[in-house]
PDB file of C-alpha atoms and ligand atoms in Angstrom:
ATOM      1  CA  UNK A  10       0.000   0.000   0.000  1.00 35.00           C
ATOM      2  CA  UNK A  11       2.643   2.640   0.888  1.00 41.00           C
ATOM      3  CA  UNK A  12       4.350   1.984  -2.762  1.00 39.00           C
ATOM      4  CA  UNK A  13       0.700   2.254  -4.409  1.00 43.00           C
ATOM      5  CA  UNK A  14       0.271   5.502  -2.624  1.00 47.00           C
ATOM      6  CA  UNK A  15       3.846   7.075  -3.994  1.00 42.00           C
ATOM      7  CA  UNK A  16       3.222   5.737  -7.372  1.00 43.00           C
ATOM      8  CA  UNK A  17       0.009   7.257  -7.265  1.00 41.00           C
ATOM      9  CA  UNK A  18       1.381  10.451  -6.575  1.00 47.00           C
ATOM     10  CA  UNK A  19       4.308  10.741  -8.639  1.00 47.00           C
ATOM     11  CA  UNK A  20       2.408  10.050 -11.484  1.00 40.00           C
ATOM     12  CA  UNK A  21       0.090  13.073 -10.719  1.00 44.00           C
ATOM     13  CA  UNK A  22       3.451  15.308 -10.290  1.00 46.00           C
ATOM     14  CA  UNK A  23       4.745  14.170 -13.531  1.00 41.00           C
ATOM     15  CA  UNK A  24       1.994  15.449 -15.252  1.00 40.00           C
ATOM     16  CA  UNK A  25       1.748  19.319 -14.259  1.00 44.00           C
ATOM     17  CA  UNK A  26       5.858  19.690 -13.932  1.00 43.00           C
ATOM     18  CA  UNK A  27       7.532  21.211 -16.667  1.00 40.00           C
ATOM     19  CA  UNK A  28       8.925  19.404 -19.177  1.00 37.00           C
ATOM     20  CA  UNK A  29      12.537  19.709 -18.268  1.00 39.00           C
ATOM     21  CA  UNK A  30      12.022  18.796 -14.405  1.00 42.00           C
ATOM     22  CA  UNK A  31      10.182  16.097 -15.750  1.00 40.00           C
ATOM     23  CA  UNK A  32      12.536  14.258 -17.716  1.00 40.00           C
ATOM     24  CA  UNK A  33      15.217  15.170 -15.466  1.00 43.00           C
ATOM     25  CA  UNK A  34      13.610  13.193 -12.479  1.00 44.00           C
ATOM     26  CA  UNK A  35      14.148   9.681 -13.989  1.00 47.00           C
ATOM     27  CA  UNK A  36      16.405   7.967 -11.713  1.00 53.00           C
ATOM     28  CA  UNK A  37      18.710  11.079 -10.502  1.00 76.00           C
ATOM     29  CA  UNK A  38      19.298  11.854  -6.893  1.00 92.00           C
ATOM     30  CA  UNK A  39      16.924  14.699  -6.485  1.00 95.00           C
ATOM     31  CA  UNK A  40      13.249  14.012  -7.563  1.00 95.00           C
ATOM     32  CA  UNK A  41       9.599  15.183  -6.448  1.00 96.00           C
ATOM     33  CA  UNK A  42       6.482  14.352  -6.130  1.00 96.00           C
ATOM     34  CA  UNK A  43       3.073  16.132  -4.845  1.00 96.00           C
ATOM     35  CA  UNK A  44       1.788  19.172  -6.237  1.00 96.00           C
ATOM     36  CA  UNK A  45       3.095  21.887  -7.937  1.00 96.00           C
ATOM     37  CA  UNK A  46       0.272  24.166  -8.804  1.00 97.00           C
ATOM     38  CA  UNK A  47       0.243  27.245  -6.630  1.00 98.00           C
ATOM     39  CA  UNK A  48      -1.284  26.414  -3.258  1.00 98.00           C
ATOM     40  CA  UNK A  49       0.630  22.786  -3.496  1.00 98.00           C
ATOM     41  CA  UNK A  50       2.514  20.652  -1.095  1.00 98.00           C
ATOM     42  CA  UNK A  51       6.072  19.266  -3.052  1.00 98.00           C
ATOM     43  CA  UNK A  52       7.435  16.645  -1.461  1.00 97.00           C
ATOM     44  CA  UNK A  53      11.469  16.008  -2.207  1.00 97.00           C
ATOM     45  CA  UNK A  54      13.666  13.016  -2.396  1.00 96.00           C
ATOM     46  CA  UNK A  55      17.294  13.380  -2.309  1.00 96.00           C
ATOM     47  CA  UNK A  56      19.836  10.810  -1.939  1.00 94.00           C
ATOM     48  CA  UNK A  57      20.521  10.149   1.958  1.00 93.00           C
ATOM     49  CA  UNK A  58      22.798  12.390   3.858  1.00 94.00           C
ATOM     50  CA  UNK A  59      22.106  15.120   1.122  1.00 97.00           C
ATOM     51  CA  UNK A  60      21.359  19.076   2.352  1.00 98.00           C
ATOM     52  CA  UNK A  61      18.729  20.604   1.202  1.00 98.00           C
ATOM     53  CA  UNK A  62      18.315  24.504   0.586  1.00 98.00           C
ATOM     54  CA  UNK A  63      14.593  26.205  -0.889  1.00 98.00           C
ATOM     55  CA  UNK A  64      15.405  29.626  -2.242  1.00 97.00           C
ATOM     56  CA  UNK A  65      18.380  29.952  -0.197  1.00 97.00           C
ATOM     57  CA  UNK A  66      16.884  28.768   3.363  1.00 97.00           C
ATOM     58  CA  UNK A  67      18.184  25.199   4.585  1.00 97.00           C
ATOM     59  CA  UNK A  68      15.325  22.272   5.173  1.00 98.00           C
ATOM     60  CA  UNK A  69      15.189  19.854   7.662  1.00 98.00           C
ATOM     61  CA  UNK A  70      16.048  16.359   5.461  1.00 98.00           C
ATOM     62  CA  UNK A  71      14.903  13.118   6.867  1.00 97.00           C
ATOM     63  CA  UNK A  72      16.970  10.159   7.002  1.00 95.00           C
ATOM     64  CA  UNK A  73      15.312   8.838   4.121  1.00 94.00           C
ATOM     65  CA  UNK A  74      16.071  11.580   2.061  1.00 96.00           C
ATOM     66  CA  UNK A  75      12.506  13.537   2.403  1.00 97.00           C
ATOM     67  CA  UNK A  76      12.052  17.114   2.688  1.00 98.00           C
ATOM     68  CA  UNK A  77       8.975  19.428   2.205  1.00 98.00           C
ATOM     69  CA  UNK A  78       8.065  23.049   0.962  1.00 98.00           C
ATOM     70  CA  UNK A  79       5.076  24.702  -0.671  1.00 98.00           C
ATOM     71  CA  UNK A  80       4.133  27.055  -2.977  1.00 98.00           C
ATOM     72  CA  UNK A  81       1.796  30.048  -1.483  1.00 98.00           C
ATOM     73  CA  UNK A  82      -1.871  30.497  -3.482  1.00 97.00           C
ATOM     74  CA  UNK A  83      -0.159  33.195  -5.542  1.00 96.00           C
ATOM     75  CA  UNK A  84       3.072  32.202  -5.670  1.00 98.00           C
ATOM     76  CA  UNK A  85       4.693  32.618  -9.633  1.00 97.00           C
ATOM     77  CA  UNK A  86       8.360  32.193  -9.428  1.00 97.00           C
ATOM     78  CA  UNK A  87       9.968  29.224  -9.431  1.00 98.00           C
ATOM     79  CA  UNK A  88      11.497  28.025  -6.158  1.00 98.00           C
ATOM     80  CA  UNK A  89      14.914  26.995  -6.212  1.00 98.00           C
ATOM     81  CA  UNK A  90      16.300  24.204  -4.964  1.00 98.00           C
ATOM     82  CA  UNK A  91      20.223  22.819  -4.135  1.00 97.00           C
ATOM     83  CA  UNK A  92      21.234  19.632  -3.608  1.00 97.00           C
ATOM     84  CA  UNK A  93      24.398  19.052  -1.627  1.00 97.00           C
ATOM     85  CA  UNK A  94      25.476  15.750  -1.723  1.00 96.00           C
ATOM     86  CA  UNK A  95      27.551  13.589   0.662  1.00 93.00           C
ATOM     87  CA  UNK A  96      30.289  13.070  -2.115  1.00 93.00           C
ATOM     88  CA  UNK A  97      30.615  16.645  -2.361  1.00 95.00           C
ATOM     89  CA  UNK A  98      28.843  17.212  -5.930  1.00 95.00           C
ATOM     90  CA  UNK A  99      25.835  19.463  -5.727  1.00 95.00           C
ATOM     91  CA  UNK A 100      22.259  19.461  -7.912  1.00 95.00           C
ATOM     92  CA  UNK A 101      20.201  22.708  -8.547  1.00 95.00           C
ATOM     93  CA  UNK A 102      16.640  22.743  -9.692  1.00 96.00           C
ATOM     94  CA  UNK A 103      13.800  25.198 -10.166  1.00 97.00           C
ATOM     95  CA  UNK A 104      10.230  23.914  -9.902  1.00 97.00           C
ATOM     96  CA  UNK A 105       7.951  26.616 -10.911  1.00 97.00           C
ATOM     97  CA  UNK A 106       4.751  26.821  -9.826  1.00 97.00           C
ATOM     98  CA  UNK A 107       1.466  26.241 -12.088  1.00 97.00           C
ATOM     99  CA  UNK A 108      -0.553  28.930 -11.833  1.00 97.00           C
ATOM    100  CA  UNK A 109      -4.422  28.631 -11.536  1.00 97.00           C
ATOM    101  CA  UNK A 110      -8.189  30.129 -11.749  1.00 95.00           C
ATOM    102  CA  UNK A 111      -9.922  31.053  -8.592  1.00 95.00           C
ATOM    103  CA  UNK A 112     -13.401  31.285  -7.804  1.00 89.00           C
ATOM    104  CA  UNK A 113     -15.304  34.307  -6.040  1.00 88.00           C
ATOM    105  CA  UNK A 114     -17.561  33.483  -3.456  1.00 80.00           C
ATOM    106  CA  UNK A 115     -20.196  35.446  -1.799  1.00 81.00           C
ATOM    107  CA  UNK A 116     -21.116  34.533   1.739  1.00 76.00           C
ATOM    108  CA  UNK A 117     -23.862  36.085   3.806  1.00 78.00           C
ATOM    109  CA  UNK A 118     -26.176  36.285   6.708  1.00 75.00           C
ATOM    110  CA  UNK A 119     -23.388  35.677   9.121  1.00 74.00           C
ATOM    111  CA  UNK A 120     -23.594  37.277  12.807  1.00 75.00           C
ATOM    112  CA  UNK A 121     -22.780  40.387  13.460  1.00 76.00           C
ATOM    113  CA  UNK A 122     -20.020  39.900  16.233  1.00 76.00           C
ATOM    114  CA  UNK A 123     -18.510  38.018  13.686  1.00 76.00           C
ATOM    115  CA  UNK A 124     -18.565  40.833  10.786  1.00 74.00           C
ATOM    116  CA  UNK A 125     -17.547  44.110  13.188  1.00 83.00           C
ATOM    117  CA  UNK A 126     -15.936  41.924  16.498  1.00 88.00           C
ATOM    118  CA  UNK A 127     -15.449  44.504  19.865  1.00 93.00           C
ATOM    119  CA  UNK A 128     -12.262  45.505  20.676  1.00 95.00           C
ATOM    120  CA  UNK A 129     -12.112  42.584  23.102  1.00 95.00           C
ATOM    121  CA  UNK A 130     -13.146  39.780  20.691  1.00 94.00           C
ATOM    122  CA  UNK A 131     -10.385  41.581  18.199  1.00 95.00           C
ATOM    123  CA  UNK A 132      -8.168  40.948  21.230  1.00 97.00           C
ATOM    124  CA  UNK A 133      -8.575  37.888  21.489  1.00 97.00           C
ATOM    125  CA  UNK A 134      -8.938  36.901  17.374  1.00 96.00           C
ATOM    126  CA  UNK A 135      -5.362  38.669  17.485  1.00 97.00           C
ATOM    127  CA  UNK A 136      -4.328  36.573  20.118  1.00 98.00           C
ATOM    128  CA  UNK A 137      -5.311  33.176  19.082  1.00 98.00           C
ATOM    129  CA  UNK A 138      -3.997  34.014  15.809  1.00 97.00           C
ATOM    130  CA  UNK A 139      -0.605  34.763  17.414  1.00 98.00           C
ATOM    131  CA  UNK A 140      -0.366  31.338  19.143  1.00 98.00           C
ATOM    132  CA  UNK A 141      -1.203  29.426  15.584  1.00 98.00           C
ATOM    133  CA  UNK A 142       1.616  31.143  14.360  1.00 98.00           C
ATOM    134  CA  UNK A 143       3.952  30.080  17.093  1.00 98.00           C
ATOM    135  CA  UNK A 144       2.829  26.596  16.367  1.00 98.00           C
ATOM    136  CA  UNK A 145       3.309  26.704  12.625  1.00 98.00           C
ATOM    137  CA  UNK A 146       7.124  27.446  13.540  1.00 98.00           C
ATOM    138  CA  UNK A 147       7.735  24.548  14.271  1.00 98.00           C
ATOM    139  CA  UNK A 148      10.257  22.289  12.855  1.00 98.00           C
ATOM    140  CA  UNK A 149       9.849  18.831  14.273  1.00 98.00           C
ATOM    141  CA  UNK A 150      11.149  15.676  12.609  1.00 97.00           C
ATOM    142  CA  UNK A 151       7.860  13.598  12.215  1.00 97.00           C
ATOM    143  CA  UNK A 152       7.373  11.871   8.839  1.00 96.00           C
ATOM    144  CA  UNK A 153       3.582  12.008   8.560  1.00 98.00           C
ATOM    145  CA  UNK A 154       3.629  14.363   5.683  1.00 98.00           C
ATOM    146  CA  UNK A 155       5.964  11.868   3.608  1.00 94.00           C
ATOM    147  CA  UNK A 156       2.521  10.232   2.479  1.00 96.00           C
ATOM    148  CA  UNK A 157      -0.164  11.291   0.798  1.00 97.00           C
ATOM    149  CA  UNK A 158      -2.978  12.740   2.474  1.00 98.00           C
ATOM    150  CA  UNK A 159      -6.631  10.962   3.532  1.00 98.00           C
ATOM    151  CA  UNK A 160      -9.717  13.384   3.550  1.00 98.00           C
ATOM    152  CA  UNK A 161     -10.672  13.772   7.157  1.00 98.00           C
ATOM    153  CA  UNK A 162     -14.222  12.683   6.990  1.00 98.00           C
ATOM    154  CA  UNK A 163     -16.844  11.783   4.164  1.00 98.00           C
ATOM    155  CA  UNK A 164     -18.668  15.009   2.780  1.00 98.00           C
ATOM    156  CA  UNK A 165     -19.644  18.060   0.244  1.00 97.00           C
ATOM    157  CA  UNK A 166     -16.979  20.458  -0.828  1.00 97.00           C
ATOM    158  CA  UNK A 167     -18.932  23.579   0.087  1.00 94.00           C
ATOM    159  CA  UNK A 168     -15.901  26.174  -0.139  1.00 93.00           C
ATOM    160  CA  UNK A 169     -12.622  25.735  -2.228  1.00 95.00           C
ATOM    161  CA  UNK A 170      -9.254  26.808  -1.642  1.00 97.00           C
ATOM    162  CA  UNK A 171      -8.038  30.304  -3.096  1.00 96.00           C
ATOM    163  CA  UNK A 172     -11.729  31.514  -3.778  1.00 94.00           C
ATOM    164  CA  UNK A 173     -11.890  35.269  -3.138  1.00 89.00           C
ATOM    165  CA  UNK A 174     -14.846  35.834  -0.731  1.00 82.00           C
ATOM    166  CA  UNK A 175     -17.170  38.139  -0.599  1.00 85.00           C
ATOM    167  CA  UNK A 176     -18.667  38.617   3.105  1.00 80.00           C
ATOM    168  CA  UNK A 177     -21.804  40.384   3.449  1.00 78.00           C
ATOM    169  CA  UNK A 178     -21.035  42.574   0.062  1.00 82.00           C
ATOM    170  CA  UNK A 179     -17.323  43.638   1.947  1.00 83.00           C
ATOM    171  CA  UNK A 180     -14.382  41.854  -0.115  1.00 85.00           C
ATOM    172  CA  UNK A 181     -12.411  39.312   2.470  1.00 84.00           C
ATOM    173  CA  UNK A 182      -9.204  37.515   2.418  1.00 87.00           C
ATOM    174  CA  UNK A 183      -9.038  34.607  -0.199  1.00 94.00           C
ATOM    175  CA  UNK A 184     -10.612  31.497   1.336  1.00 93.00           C
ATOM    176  CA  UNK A 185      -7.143  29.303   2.030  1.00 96.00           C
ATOM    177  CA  UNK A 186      -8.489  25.944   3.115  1.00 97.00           C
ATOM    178  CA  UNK A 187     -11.658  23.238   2.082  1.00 98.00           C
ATOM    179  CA  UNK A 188     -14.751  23.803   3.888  1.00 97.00           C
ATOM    180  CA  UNK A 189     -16.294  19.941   4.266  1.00 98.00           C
ATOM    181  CA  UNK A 190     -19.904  20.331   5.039  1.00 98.00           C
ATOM    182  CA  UNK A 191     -21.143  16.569   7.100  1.00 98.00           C
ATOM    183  CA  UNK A 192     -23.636  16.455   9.384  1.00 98.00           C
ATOM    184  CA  UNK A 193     -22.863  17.465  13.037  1.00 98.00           C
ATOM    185  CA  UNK A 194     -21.205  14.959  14.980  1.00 98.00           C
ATOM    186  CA  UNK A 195     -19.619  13.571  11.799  1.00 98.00           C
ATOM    187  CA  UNK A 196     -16.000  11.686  13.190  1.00 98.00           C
ATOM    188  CA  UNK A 197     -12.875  13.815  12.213  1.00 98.00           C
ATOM    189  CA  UNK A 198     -10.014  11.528  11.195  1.00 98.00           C
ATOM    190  CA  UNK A 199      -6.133  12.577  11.159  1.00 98.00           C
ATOM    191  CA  UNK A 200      -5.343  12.929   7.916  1.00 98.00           C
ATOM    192  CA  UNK A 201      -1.529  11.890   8.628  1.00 98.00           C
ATOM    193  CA  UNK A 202       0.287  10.549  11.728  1.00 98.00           C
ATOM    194  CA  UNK A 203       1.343  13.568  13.335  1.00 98.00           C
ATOM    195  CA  UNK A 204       1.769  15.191  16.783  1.00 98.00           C
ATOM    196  CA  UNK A 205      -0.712  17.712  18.493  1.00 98.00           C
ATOM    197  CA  UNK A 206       0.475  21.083  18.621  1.00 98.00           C
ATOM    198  CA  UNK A 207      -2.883  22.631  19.613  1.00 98.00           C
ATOM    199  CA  UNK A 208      -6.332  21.312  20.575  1.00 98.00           C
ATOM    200  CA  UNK A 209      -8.399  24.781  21.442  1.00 98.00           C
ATOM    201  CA  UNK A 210     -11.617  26.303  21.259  1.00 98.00           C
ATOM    202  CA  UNK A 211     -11.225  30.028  19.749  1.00 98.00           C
ATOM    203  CA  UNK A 212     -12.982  32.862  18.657  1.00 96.00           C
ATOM    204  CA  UNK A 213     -13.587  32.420  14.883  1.00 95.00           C
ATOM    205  CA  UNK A 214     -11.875  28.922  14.482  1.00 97.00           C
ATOM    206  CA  UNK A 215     -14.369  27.199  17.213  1.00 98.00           C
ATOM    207  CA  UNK A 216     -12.930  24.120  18.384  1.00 98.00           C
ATOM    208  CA  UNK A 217     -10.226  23.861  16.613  1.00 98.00           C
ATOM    209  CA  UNK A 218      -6.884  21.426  16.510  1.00 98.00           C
ATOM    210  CA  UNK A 219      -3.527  21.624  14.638  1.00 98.00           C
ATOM    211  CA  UNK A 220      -1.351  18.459  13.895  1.00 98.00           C
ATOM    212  CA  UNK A 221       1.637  18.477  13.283  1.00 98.00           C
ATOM    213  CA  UNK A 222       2.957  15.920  10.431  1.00 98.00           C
ATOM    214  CA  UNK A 223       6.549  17.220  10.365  1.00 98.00           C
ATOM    215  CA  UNK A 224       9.451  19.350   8.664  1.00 98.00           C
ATOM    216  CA  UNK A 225       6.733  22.518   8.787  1.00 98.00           C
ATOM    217  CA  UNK A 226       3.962  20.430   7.597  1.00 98.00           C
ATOM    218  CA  UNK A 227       0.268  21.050   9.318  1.00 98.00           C
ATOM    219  CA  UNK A 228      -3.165  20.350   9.266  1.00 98.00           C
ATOM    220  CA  UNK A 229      -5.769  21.947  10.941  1.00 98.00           C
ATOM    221  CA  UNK A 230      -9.614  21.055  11.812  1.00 98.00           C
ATOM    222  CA  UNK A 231     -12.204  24.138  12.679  1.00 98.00           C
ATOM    223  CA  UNK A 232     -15.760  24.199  14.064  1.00 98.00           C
ATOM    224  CA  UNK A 233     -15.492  20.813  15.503  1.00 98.00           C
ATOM    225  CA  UNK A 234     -18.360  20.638  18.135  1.00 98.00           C
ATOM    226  CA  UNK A 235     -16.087  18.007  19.959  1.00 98.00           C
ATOM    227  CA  UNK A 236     -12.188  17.321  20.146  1.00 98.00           C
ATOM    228  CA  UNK A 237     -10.542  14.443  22.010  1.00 98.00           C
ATOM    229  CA  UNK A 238      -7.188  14.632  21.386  1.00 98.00           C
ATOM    230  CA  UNK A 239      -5.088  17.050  23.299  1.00 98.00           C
ATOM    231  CA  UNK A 240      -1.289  19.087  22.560  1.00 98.00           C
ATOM    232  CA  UNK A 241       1.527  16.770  22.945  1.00 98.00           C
ATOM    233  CA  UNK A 242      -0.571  13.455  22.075  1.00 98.00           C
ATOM    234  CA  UNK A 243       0.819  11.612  18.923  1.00 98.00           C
ATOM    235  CA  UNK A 244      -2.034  10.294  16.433  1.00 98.00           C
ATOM    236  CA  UNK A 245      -2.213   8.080  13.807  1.00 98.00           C
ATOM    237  CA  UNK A 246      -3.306   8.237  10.116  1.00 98.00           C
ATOM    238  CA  UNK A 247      -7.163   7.775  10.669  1.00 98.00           C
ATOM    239  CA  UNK A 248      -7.103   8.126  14.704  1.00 98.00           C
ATOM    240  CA  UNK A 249     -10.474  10.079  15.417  1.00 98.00           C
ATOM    241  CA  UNK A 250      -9.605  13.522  16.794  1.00 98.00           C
ATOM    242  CA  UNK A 251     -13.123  15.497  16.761  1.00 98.00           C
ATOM    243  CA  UNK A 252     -16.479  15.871  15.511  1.00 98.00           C
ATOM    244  CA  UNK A 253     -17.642  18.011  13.138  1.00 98.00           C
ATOM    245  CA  UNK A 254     -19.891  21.133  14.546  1.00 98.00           C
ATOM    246  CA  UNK A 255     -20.399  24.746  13.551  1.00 97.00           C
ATOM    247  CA  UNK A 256     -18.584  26.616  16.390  1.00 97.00           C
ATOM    248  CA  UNK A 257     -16.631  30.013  15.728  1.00 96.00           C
ATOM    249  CA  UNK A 258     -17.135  31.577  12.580  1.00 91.00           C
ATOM    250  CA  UNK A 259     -19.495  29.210  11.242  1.00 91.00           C
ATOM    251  CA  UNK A 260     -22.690  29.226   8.986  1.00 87.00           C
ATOM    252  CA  UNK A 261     -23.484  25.225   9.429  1.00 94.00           C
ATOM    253  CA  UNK A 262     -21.926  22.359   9.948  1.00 97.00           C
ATOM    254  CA  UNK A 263     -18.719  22.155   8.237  1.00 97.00           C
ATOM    255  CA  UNK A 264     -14.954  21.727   8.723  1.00 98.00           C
ATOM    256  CA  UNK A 265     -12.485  24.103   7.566  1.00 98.00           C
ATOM    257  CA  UNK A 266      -9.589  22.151   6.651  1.00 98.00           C
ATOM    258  CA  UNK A 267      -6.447  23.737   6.182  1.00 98.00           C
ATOM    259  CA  UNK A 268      -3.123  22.186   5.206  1.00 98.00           C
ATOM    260  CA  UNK A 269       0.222  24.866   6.029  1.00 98.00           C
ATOM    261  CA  UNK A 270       3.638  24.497   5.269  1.00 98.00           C
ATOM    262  CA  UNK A 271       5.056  26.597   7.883  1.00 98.00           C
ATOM    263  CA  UNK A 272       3.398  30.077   7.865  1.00 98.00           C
ATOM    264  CA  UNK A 273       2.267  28.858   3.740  1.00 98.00           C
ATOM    265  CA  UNK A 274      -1.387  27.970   3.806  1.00 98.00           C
ATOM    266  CA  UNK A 275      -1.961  25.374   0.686  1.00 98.00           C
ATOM    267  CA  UNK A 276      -5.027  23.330  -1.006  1.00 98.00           C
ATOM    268  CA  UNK A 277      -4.939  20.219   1.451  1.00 98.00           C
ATOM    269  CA  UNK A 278      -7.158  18.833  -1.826  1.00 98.00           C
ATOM    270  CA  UNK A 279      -4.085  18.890  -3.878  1.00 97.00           C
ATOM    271  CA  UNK A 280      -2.401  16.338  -1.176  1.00 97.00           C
ATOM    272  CA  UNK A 281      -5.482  13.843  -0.964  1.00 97.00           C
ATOM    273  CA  UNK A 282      -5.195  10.909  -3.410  1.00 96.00           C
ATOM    274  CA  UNK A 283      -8.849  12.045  -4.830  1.00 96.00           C
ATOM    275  CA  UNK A 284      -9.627  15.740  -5.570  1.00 94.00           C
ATOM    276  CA  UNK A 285     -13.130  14.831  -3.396  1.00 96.00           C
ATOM    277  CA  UNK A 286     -13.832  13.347  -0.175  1.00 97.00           C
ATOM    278  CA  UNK A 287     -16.133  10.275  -0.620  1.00 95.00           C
ATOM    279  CA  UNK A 288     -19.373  10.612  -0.505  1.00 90.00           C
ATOM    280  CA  UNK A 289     -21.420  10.025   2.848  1.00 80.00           C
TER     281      UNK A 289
HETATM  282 ZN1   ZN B 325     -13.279  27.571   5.368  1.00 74.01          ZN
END
């Protein structure tokens, strides 16, 4: 099964890199798989003992050779990557990013603390915020997001990633997650192994947890009306962490799932072996 899932999605990476990176790949030391439209998850392969650099910063390598990085939902330069080898030669690549079409989407009817928060619920949106941050930092050296991804429950896409959104008639921030709409109470599944790094209920997010698959790689489940994991547990692929709800910022029952590279949010769709989640 783990071969069948890399197979699976190196074939989908061959077809959207560029020519050049694509015949390049066969058999060299450096190779990669995932998704390279803007908004995806690229997953590396060096030879062991390699270092790895993206656009001039140094990754976190696994033993296996594995590293991560992303590109942002409007990223259009290439990122580019060196290869230092143990034997002292050295690789350099540039995977440029496929750009893509976003949708607008107009959203309304939501409650007012929501659309004009007081100072104090800014406080503490600011606050909450800050703390996500902190945990998107870090740099830990799980392997969860080596493999691809499993959709975190069965469901209806009811918001995509990079649409623009229109809230109440006021243009927002572009949407940067999946919104899964499942009845309430719906099990959450980890879409990875992966650490904890937070299991909270905020302001906007509702209850909301962040796991952490390694090398900067998150995911994050919002508006669940239950959570029973807590930060520092380790879960596996498919361990149930929540259920689904519409707490926080919420307009039914739904999860926003988000998928981050560090501080990058990306299209957690673009990791998942099918562009949907099956059907309930
Ligand atoms: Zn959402």
């Amino acid at each position: 099964m783990r071969i069948a899932r890399r197979e699976f999605l190196a074939a989908g990476v061959a077809a959207v890199l560029t020519p050049n990176l694509a015949r390049a790949d066969g058999g060299t030391r450096l190779s990669f798989r995932g998704s390279t439209e803007q908004g995806g998850l690229v997953i590396g392969k060096a030879a062991p003992g390699a270092k790895i650099s993206v656009d001039g910063a140094s990754l976190l390598v696994s033993p296996q050779g594995d590293f991560a990085f992303g590109f942002s939902y409007d990223r259009v330069d290439a990122a580019h990557v060196v290869a230092q080898f143990a034997d002292g030669t050295s690789e350099a690549r540039d995977v440029s990013p496929v750009v893509r079409q976003y949708e607008t989407q107009s959203i309304n009817g939501l409650p007012e603390k929501f659309v004009s928060p007081s100072p104090e619920e800014l406080a503490r949106i600011h606050r909450e915020a800050s703390l996500i941050v902190e945990a998107r930092k870090r740099d830990t050296d799980g392997v969860g997001f080596d493999e691809p991804l499993d959709w975190p429950f069965p469901g209806i896409i009811t918001g995509v990633y990079g649409s623009r959104r229109i809230l109440d008639g006021t243009p927002m921030a572009p949407h940067l997650g999946v919104d899964i709409a499942a009845p309430e109470g719906t099990p959450i599944h980890a879409a990875a192994d992966a650490a904890v790094s937070i299991a909270d209920d905020y302001y906007l997010d509702g209850g909301f947890t962040l796991l952490d698959h390694g090398h900067g790689v998150s995911t994050c489940y919002l508006h669940q009306s239950k959570r029973f994991v807590k930060a520092g547990d380790k879960v596996a692929r498919g361990d149930v962490i929540g259920l689904v709800g519409q707490t926080g910022r919420a307009t039914g029952p739904h999860t926003h799932w988000g998928l981050c590279w560090f501080q990058v949010k990306l299209d957690p769709s673009r990791s998942t072996l099918t562009p949907e989640p099956p059907k309930a």
